[in-house]
Short mmCIF file of C-alpha atoms in Angstrom, two decimals:
data_model
loop_
_atom_site.label_atom_id
_atom_site.label_comp_id
_atom_site.label_asym_id
_atom_site.label_seq_id
_atom_site.Cartn_x
_atom_site.Cartn_y
_atom_site.Cartn_z
CA MET A 15 47.30 58.00 126.02
CA GLY A 16 48.66 61.24 125.04
CA LEU A 17 51.99 60.84 126.97
CA GLN A 18 52.47 57.30 125.06
CA ILE A 19 52.21 59.28 121.32
CA ALA A 20 54.15 61.94 123.00
CA LEU A 21 57.02 59.65 124.06
CA SER A 22 56.52 56.96 120.42
CA THR A 23 57.06 60.25 118.83
CA ALA A 24 60.18 61.44 120.30
CA ARG A 25 62.07 58.46 119.93
CA ASN A 26 61.26 58.21 116.70
CA ALA A 27 62.20 61.56 116.15
CA LEU A 28 65.21 61.07 117.76
CA LEU A 29 66.43 58.37 115.81
CA ALA A 30 65.38 59.34 112.41
CA THR A 31 67.18 62.39 112.84
CA SER A 32 70.60 60.33 114.56
CA THR A 33 70.56 58.13 111.35
CA GLN A 34 70.89 61.36 109.55
CA ILE A 35 73.33 62.81 111.24
CA ALA A 36 75.03 59.40 110.71
CA VAL A 37 74.15 59.91 107.04
CA ALA A 38 75.80 64.11 106.94
CA SER A 39 79.14 62.29 109.03
CA ARG A 40 79.44 60.23 106.00
CA ASN A 41 78.69 62.56 103.30
CA ILE A 42 81.58 64.89 105.40
CA SER A 43 84.16 61.99 105.35
CA GLY A 44 83.88 61.28 101.80
CA ALA A 45 83.86 64.90 100.77
CA SER A 46 87.30 64.58 99.45
CA ASP A 47 86.59 60.97 97.97
CA THR A 48 86.43 61.46 93.99
CA GLY A 49 84.28 58.27 93.47
CA TYR A 50 81.63 59.18 96.51
CA SER A 51 78.58 60.24 95.44
CA ARG A 52 76.53 62.19 98.26
CA LYS A 53 74.46 60.31 100.07
CA ILE A 54 70.57 61.31 100.83
CA ALA A 55 68.72 60.18 104.21
CA THR A 56 64.94 61.00 103.42
CA LEU A 57 62.39 60.54 106.22
CA VAL A 58 59.26 58.73 104.45
CA THR A 59 56.45 58.19 107.41
CA GLY A 60 53.00 56.28 106.26
CA GLY A 61 50.70 53.83 108.24
CA GLY A 62 52.00 55.35 111.68
CA THR A 63 55.02 54.52 111.72
CA ALA A 64 57.94 56.98 110.58
CA GLN A 65 61.44 54.87 108.26
CA VAL A 66 65.23 56.67 107.37
CA VAL A 67 65.24 56.25 103.59
CA ILE A 68 68.57 56.14 101.80
CA THR A 69 69.30 56.65 98.36
CA ARG A 70 71.85 58.87 96.88
CA ALA A 71 72.54 61.62 94.44
CA GLY A 72 73.83 60.65 90.87
CA ASP A 73 72.50 61.24 87.47
CA GLN A 74 73.32 57.70 85.43
CA ALA A 75 73.24 59.68 81.67
CA LEU A 76 76.12 62.13 82.93
CA PHE A 77 78.14 58.76 84.94
CA ASP A 78 77.75 57.14 81.53
CA ARG A 79 79.35 60.69 79.35
CA LYS A 80 82.01 60.48 82.45
CA LEU A 81 83.11 56.41 81.00
CA THR A 82 83.18 57.43 78.04
CA ALA A 83 85.67 60.62 78.55
CA THR A 84 87.50 58.08 80.43
CA SER A 85 87.97 55.76 77.75
CA ASP A 86 88.85 58.29 74.58
CA GLU A 87 91.17 60.40 76.87
CA ALA A 88 93.14 57.18 78.09
CA ALA A 89 93.14 56.02 74.46
CA SER A 90 94.61 59.08 73.14
CA ALA A 91 97.44 59.55 76.02
CA ALA A 92 98.86 55.81 75.78
CA LYS A 93 99.12 56.66 71.37
CA LEU A 94 100.49 60.13 72.50
CA ASP A 95 102.93 58.67 75.36
CA ALA A 96 104.73 56.18 73.01
CA LEU A 97 104.71 58.80 69.70
CA LYS A 98 106.56 60.98 72.62
CA THR A 99 108.87 57.91 72.38
CA LEU A 100 109.48 57.81 68.96
CA SER A 101 110.09 61.27 68.03
CA GLN A 102 112.75 62.26 70.73
CA THR A 103 115.07 58.73 69.74
CA VAL A 104 114.73 59.83 66.12
CA GLY A 105 114.87 63.50 65.88
CA ASP A 106 113.49 64.97 62.68
CA THR A 107 115.24 67.24 59.87
CA ALA A 108 116.83 69.73 61.87
CA ASP A 109 118.37 66.56 64.17
CA VAL A 110 121.55 65.92 63.59
CA THR A 111 121.31 62.06 64.39
CA SER A 112 118.18 62.13 62.13
CA PRO A 113 118.01 59.86 59.09
CA ALA A 114 117.74 63.07 57.23
CA ALA A 115 120.53 64.95 58.40
CA ARG A 116 122.95 62.06 58.04
CA LEU A 117 121.76 62.25 54.28
CA GLY A 118 122.92 65.11 54.11
CA THR A 119 126.24 64.35 55.46
CA LEU A 120 126.69 61.52 53.65
CA ASN A 121 126.39 63.05 50.64
CA ALA A 122 128.42 66.48 50.89
CA ALA A 123 131.42 63.04 51.86
CA LEU A 124 130.54 61.55 48.81
CA ILE A 125 130.59 65.23 46.98
CA ALA A 126 134.05 65.76 48.70
CA ALA A 127 136.01 62.86 47.94
CA ALA A 128 135.33 62.67 43.91
CA ASN A 129 136.07 66.13 43.85
CA GLN A 130 139.70 64.54 45.05
CA PRO A 131 139.37 60.66 44.37
CA ASP A 132 143.01 60.58 45.72
CA SER A 133 141.75 61.23 48.84
CA SER A 134 142.74 58.03 51.41
CA ASP A 135 141.20 60.47 54.10
CA LEU A 136 138.18 61.84 52.86
CA ALA A 137 137.11 58.23 51.47
CA ARG A 138 137.28 57.33 54.92
CA THR A 139 134.98 60.41 56.35
CA ALA A 140 132.33 58.93 53.77
CA ILE A 141 132.25 56.16 54.51
CA ASP A 142 132.08 56.73 57.92
CA ALA A 143 129.29 58.70 56.82
CA ALA A 144 127.81 55.62 55.58
CA GLY A 145 128.51 54.19 58.23
CA ASP A 146 126.77 56.82 60.77
CA LEU A 147 124.00 56.90 58.56
CA ALA A 148 123.28 52.84 59.19
CA ALA A 149 123.35 53.99 62.53
CA SER A 150 121.25 56.32 63.74
CA LEU A 151 118.37 53.52 60.31
CA ASN A 152 119.48 50.90 62.88
CA GLY A 153 118.56 53.05 66.23
CA ALA A 154 115.42 54.08 65.04
CA ALA A 155 114.27 50.62 63.90
CA ALA A 156 115.10 49.52 67.27
CA THR A 157 113.42 52.35 68.77
CA VAL A 158 110.08 51.06 66.61
CA THR A 159 110.30 47.92 67.21
CA SER A 160 110.73 48.70 71.56
CA VAL A 161 107.82 50.69 71.08
CA ARG A 162 105.39 48.34 69.82
CA MET A 163 107.29 45.41 72.15
CA GLU A 164 106.04 47.64 74.89
CA ALA A 165 102.46 48.57 73.49
CA ASP A 166 102.56 44.81 73.80
CA ALA A 167 103.25 44.32 77.05
CA SER A 168 100.58 46.89 78.04
CA ILE A 169 98.36 45.67 76.48
CA ALA A 170 98.59 42.34 78.07
CA ALA A 171 99.15 43.69 81.64
CA SER A 172 94.73 45.91 80.70
CA VAL A 173 93.69 42.42 79.89
CA ALA A 174 95.19 41.28 83.65
CA THR A 175 93.74 44.25 84.84
CA ILE A 176 90.70 44.16 83.49
CA THR A 177 90.24 40.21 84.42
CA ASP A 178 91.07 41.59 88.14
CA LEU A 179 88.50 44.25 88.03
CA LEU A 180 85.85 41.89 86.91
CA GLY A 181 86.34 39.72 90.37
CA LYS A 182 85.62 43.09 92.27
CA PHE A 183 82.82 44.33 90.25
CA ASP A 184 81.35 40.18 90.69
CA ALA A 185 81.43 41.30 94.34
CA ALA A 186 80.25 44.57 94.28
CA ASN A 187 77.41 43.22 91.66
CA GLY A 188 76.17 40.97 93.94
CA ALA A 189 76.31 42.85 96.87
CA VAL A 190 73.69 45.15 95.20
CA VAL A 191 71.20 42.67 94.50
CA ARG A 192 71.40 41.00 97.66
CA GLY A 193 70.84 44.45 99.30
CA THR A 194 68.20 45.71 97.12
CA ALA A 195 66.53 42.55 97.02
CA LEU A 196 66.72 42.61 101.15
CA GLY A 197 65.83 46.09 101.16
CA LEU A 198 69.03 46.91 102.71
CA ASP A 199 71.47 50.52 102.86
CA ILE A 200 73.14 49.81 98.90
CA THR A 201 74.72 53.09 98.21
CA ASP A 202 78.08 52.42 99.31
CA SER A 203 78.00 49.22 97.09
CA LEU A 204 77.20 51.12 94.26
CA ASP A 205 79.82 53.33 95.02
CA ASP A 206 82.14 50.15 94.89
CA ARG A 207 80.79 49.21 91.26
CA ASP A 208 80.72 53.03 89.48
CA ARG A 209 84.52 53.37 90.77
CA ILE A 210 85.22 49.89 89.03
CA LEU A 211 83.41 50.81 85.85
CA THR A 212 85.67 53.83 85.86
CA GLN A 213 89.11 51.65 86.38
CA ILE A 214 87.69 48.99 83.79
CA SER A 215 86.80 51.99 81.04
CA ALA A 216 89.89 53.47 81.63
CA GLU A 217 91.18 49.98 80.09
CA MET A 218 88.24 49.68 77.17
CA GLY A 219 85.35 51.30 76.28
CA ILE A 220 82.27 50.00 77.72
CA ALA A 221 78.50 50.28 77.72
CA THR A 222 76.43 48.94 80.92
CA THR A 223 72.65 48.13 81.34
CA THR A 224 71.06 47.85 84.75
CA ARG A 225 68.69 44.94 85.23
CA PRO A 226 65.04 45.26 87.85
CA ASP A 227 67.15 43.33 90.21
CA GLY A 228 69.13 45.34 90.69
CA GLY A 229 72.37 43.30 88.62
CA MET A 230 74.23 44.94 86.28
CA ALA A 231 75.64 43.68 82.31
CA ILE A 232 78.97 45.13 80.80
CA TYR A 233 79.47 45.12 77.14
CA THR A 234 81.70 46.83 75.46
CA ASP A 235 81.37 49.68 73.44
CA SER A 236 81.67 47.48 70.24
CA GLY A 237 79.33 44.93 71.48
CA ALA A 238 81.13 42.44 73.04
CA THR A 239 79.24 40.81 76.15
CA LEU A 240 82.03 41.82 78.81
CA TYR A 241 80.35 40.80 82.22
CA GLU A 242 76.45 39.23 82.05
CA ARG A 243 75.62 37.47 85.19
CA GLY A 244 79.36 36.68 85.64
CA PRO A 245 82.60 37.80 84.15
CA ARG A 246 83.64 36.43 80.64
CA SER A 247 87.04 35.77 79.96
CA VAL A 248 89.47 38.29 78.84
CA SER A 249 92.44 36.78 76.84
CA PHE A 250 95.59 37.42 75.03
CA ALA A 251 99.36 35.99 74.14
CA PRO A 252 101.68 38.55 74.61
CA SER A 253 103.37 38.70 71.04
CA PRO A 254 107.02 36.76 70.69
CA ALA A 255 108.93 39.97 68.15
CA LEU A 256 106.87 42.43 66.64
CA GLY A 257 110.37 42.89 64.41
CA SER A 258 109.63 42.94 60.01
CA GLY A 259 106.46 44.81 60.46
CA ALA A 260 104.61 41.23 61.99
CA LEU A 261 101.11 42.36 63.67
CA GLY A 262 100.46 41.80 67.20
CA ASN A 263 98.06 39.23 68.61
CA THR A 264 94.94 39.69 69.69
CA VAL A 265 92.78 40.44 72.50
CA PHE A 266 89.52 38.73 72.87
CA VAL A 267 86.36 39.33 74.92
CA ASP A 268 84.03 36.07 75.78
CA GLY A 269 85.84 34.31 72.51
CA VAL A 270 85.65 37.50 70.23
CA ALA A 271 88.57 39.13 69.00
CA VAL A 272 88.00 43.40 69.94
CA THR A 273 91.26 44.32 68.01
CA GLY A 274 93.14 43.51 64.26
CA ALA A 275 92.03 44.22 61.04
CA ASN A 276 89.87 41.18 61.01
CA ALA A 277 88.05 41.97 64.99
CA PRO A 278 84.20 41.40 64.53
CA MET A 279 83.89 43.32 66.93
CA PRO A 280 87.09 46.11 67.02
CA LEU A 281 87.20 48.02 69.92
CA ARG A 282 86.89 51.35 69.20
CA SER A 283 88.38 53.59 72.31
CA GLY A 284 89.88 52.35 76.05
CA ARG A 285 93.67 52.57 76.58
CA ILE A 286 94.11 49.16 74.96
CA ALA A 287 92.37 49.84 72.07
CA GLY A 288 95.05 52.88 71.31
CA LEU A 289 98.07 50.82 72.01
CA THR A 290 96.76 48.48 69.47
CA ALA A 291 96.09 51.10 66.75
CA LEU A 292 99.82 52.44 67.54
CA ARG A 293 100.87 48.79 67.58
CA ASP A 294 99.60 48.00 64.46
CA ASP A 295 98.55 50.90 62.44
CA THR A 296 101.24 53.64 63.63
CA ALA A 297 104.42 52.54 64.48
CA LEU A 298 104.44 50.00 61.84
CA GLU A 299 103.99 52.48 59.41
CA TYR A 300 106.99 54.55 60.60
CA GLY A 301 108.36 51.69 60.46
CA ARG A 302 107.93 50.60 56.94
CA GLN A 303 108.62 53.78 56.03
CA LEU A 304 112.23 53.44 57.55
CA ASP A 305 112.76 50.39 55.41
CA SER A 306 111.66 52.58 52.66
CA ILE A 307 115.13 54.06 53.01
CA ALA A 308 116.80 52.21 54.05
CA THR A 309 116.01 49.72 50.26
CA GLY A 310 116.52 52.99 48.62
CA LEU A 311 120.13 53.43 50.22
CA VAL A 312 120.64 49.63 48.98
CA ALA A 313 119.60 50.20 45.55
CA ALA A 314 120.96 53.77 45.44
CA PHE A 315 125.15 52.20 46.24
CA ALA A 316 124.19 49.02 44.54
CA GLU A 317 126.76 47.16 41.70
CA THR A 318 126.51 45.59 38.51
CA ASP A 319 127.95 42.31 37.91
CA PRO A 320 128.87 41.81 34.69
CA THR A 321 129.74 37.89 34.95
CA THR A 322 125.64 36.81 34.87
CA VAL A 323 123.78 36.79 32.01
CA PRO A 324 121.76 38.98 31.94
CA ALA A 325 124.34 41.45 34.31
CA SER A 326 122.51 42.05 37.65
CA THR A 327 122.71 44.43 40.36
CA VAL A 328 124.30 43.29 43.05
CA ALA A 329 124.15 44.91 46.79
CA GLY A 330 127.34 47.53 47.36
CA LEU A 331 128.16 50.26 49.93
CA PHE A 332 124.87 48.84 52.56
CA THR A 333 123.59 45.42 52.84
CA GLY A 334 120.49 44.87 54.55
CA SER A 335 117.14 44.02 53.87
CA GLY A 336 115.86 46.84 55.75
CA ALA A 337 116.40 49.49 58.47
CA ALA A 338 117.52 47.26 61.14
CA SER A 339 119.72 44.87 59.63
CA LEU A 340 121.11 48.04 57.07
CA ALA A 341 124.43 48.00 57.12
CA VAL A 342 128.05 49.02 55.49
CA ALA A 343 129.83 46.27 53.25
CA PRO A 344 132.38 44.98 55.64
CA ARG A 345 134.99 45.18 52.28
CA VAL A 346 134.65 48.87 52.09
CA ASP A 347 134.32 49.00 55.97
CA PRO A 348 138.09 49.87 57.30
CA ARG A 349 137.25 49.05 60.85
CA GLN A 350 136.01 45.46 59.56
CA GLY A 351 139.41 45.56 57.63
CA GLY A 352 137.95 46.39 53.85
CA ALA A 353 139.58 48.59 52.01
CA VAL A 354 138.60 52.43 51.09
CA THR A 355 140.00 52.68 47.47
CA ARG A 356 137.03 49.82 46.91
CA LEU A 357 134.60 52.56 47.29
CA ARG A 358 136.57 54.31 44.38
CA ASP A 359 136.93 51.66 42.47
CA GLY A 360 134.48 49.47 42.87
CA GLY A 361 134.95 45.51 43.72
CA ILE A 362 132.68 46.21 47.15
CA ALA A 363 130.74 43.18 46.56
CA SER A 364 133.27 40.69 44.46
CA ALA A 365 136.14 41.49 41.90
CA ALA A 366 134.11 40.95 39.36
CA THR A 367 132.04 44.30 39.91
CA VAL A 368 135.62 46.25 39.90
CA VAL A 369 135.06 49.22 37.36
CA ASN A 370 138.06 50.83 37.76
CA ALA A 371 140.54 47.77 36.79
CA ALA A 372 143.82 49.88 36.49
CA GLY A 373 143.15 51.86 39.95
CA GLU A 374 144.23 54.98 38.34
CA THR A 375 144.30 57.47 42.03
CA ALA A 376 142.51 60.37 40.23
CA TYR A 377 139.06 58.21 39.05
CA ALA A 378 136.11 59.87 39.57
CA GLY A 379 133.83 58.27 37.41
CA ARG A 380 131.50 56.00 40.10
CA LEU A 381 131.96 58.89 42.98
CA LYS A 382 129.62 60.88 40.49
CA THR A 383 127.68 58.32 39.90
CA LEU A 384 126.74 57.11 43.73
CA VAL A 385 127.08 61.36 43.76
CA ASP A 386 123.90 61.31 41.46
CA ASN A 387 122.16 58.50 42.32
CA LEU A 388 121.68 59.55 45.74
CA GLY A 389 120.45 62.72 44.63
CA ALA A 390 117.73 60.83 41.94
CA ALA A 391 114.83 60.90 42.09
CA ARG A 392 113.04 57.32 42.79
CA SER A 393 110.00 55.57 43.83
CA LEU A 394 110.30 55.19 47.54
CA GLY A 395 107.74 54.12 50.27
CA ALA A 396 104.96 51.80 47.91
CA GLY A 397 102.43 51.38 50.15
CA THR A 398 103.08 53.69 53.23
CA ALA A 399 101.44 57.10 53.51
CA VAL A 400 103.82 59.56 52.23
CA ALA A 401 104.85 56.57 49.50
CA SER A 402 106.35 59.45 46.59
CA SER A 403 108.93 59.82 43.34
CA ALA A 404 111.14 61.74 45.39
CA THR A 405 114.56 61.58 46.51
CA LEU A 406 116.54 59.99 49.23
CA ALA A 407 116.41 62.34 51.83
CA GLY A 408 113.29 64.58 50.27
CA PHE A 409 111.35 60.85 51.06
CA ALA A 410 113.01 60.66 54.57
CA SER A 411 111.95 64.65 55.42
CA ALA A 412 108.58 63.71 54.15
CA SER A 413 108.55 61.10 56.54
CA ALA A 414 110.03 62.99 59.71
CA GLY A 415 107.09 65.62 58.79
CA TRP A 416 104.60 62.92 59.16
CA LEU A 417 106.26 61.89 62.21
CA SER A 418 106.01 64.73 63.70
CA GLN A 419 102.13 65.97 62.37
CA GLN A 420 101.00 62.29 63.67
CA ARG A 421 103.14 63.63 67.55
CA LYS A 422 101.56 67.19 66.85
CA GLU A 423 97.81 65.44 66.31
CA ALA A 424 98.18 63.67 69.31
CA ASP A 425 98.38 66.20 71.47
CA SER A 426 96.05 68.06 70.06
CA ASP A 427 93.60 64.86 70.54
CA ALA A 428 94.98 64.44 74.36
CA THR A 429 94.13 67.61 74.93
CA TYR A 430 90.93 67.61 74.13
CA GLN A 431 90.12 64.48 76.03
CA SER A 432 91.81 65.25 78.58
CA THR A 433 89.34 68.47 79.18
CA LEU A 434 86.32 67.00 78.16
CA LEU A 435 86.92 64.44 81.11
CA SER A 436 88.01 67.18 83.37
CA ARG A 437 83.82 68.50 82.79
CA ALA A 438 81.93 65.72 82.70
CA SER A 439 83.82 64.95 86.20
CA ASP A 440 83.00 68.37 87.30
CA ALA A 441 79.29 68.15 85.78
CA LEU A 442 79.04 64.56 87.40
CA SER A 443 80.49 66.14 91.04
CA ASN A 444 78.20 69.28 90.73
CA VAL A 445 75.14 66.82 90.97
CA ALA A 446 76.82 64.15 92.88
CA GLY A 447 80.00 65.39 94.69
CA VAL A 448 79.68 66.64 98.32
CA ASN A 449 79.90 70.62 99.28
CA GLY A 450 81.23 70.11 103.15
CA ASP A 451 80.15 73.40 104.07
CA ASP A 452 76.66 72.20 103.57
CA GLU A 453 76.58 68.72 104.99
CA THR A 454 78.12 70.77 108.15
CA ALA A 455 75.60 72.95 107.97
CA LEU A 456 73.08 70.17 107.86
CA THR A 457 74.71 68.74 110.23
CA LEU A 458 73.80 71.98 112.66
CA GLN A 459 70.16 71.99 111.77
CA LEU A 460 69.89 68.03 113.06
CA GLU A 461 71.76 68.42 115.73
CA HIS A 462 69.43 71.23 117.11
CA SER A 463 66.38 68.60 115.66
CA TYR A 464 67.95 65.65 117.79
CA THR A 465 68.06 68.17 121.07
CA ALA A 466 64.38 69.38 120.71
CA SER A 467 63.86 65.54 120.49
CA ALA A 468 65.43 64.72 123.30
CA LYS A 469 64.27 67.66 125.57
CA ILE A 470 60.60 66.41 124.44
CA ILE A 471 61.57 62.98 125.62
CA THR A 472 62.51 64.45 129.30
CA VAL A 473 60.29 66.49 129.49
CA VAL A 474 57.55 63.27 129.03
CA ASP A 475 59.24 61.46 131.62
CA GLN A 476 58.88 63.87 134.40
CA LEU A 477 55.17 64.00 133.52
CA LEU A 478 55.07 60.43 133.78
CA LYS A 479 57.26 60.62 137.29
CA THR A 480 54.80 63.17 138.38
CA LEU A 481 52.03 61.16 137.34
CA MET A 482 52.66 57.78 138.78
CA ASP A 483 54.69 59.99 142.74
CA ALA A 484 50.81 60.81 142.46
CA VAL A 485 48.47 57.96 142.08
CA ARG A 486 51.19 56.44 144.73
#
């Protein structure tokens, strides 16, 4: 009877040690996987039996912190990337291609033309400078629209990604629930589920709740249901056009708006939140500032039509209703068949707006008025973040400074959030990560135990053989 007990004990020890060695090997294989959690094989005895229970290392609070940090980092990174594009294309006040610098060039050209009003070359230079300024504002407006459209397309891509990830999460969550009910090893399924949650959190901020059956529910960081015993719909219709200050379309989660000014449950973090803020706030604001410069230019170079009662103001050198449509009037642009003398004499809008009817070549009154208008303080940027009473050049410089400040703040926030994510990941890794050296040392210890159990079986086998020989 004693030999049977010894044989059974050695056999159970052999099986348990074999399982523990297998778990240690899994840990070594997963050491390089950032989404892998260390598995712990614990020998549990009782009732005359022994079994190995496999659990995984981890800390739910640290994992939740990592999810939050991932969402915040993704939001700040998305906004910073777009602001870099705006800054690189538009430039700043020191860049000769920026609207502020172009305004200075136009002002200098007008002064030169006013000092020598009979020079067609100087007038042409001033008109060319006006064309360059219009082109600069056109390009800046096009960049704003492009950035907003790219953000809109990225939002659509994020929504598609979330829909795909929710389908994968449903499969992993189902495996956890079934494995829990059957008492199976669900540690790998839990790892899969956590990997998916991390990916979802990069697209939108989330919060999770674990149920008694091991299943999990997911909510957005604003409370909208994203997954509850099954994935909920996440929908978004790409915006057809985002010109003229139009707001982009809304993202819906389970039928609830989670983006937009009127959203009852607006997202606070994640790539979608960052892209939406960029599309409908920062870039839109900068576009309004550019439009204010354009409308200010049209007003500064306007002409007076005395044939109406009362006399009306009509577009002169510049035409257009905003930065995207700003252009030099064809009647004064020689490249469009216009006459450069109209800059000096007036009559850009029509024959009724001529002020130098005699065509005097030394007439400088109109040119001096244009110089004064360009340098005059006026109310600009109503409804924008830099609204003020300023010259056009001053407002353009303030606008470029505002954009530079936005990028600086976004860069600082992105660096901060990246650091937080790195520290949260390190903290979780310290708890749940795999140390290859420790696992190798554990494997060696388990192999010694395995050898000892095997030796006991060998000795028992020999004793049983001796006993049987004696009986015969």
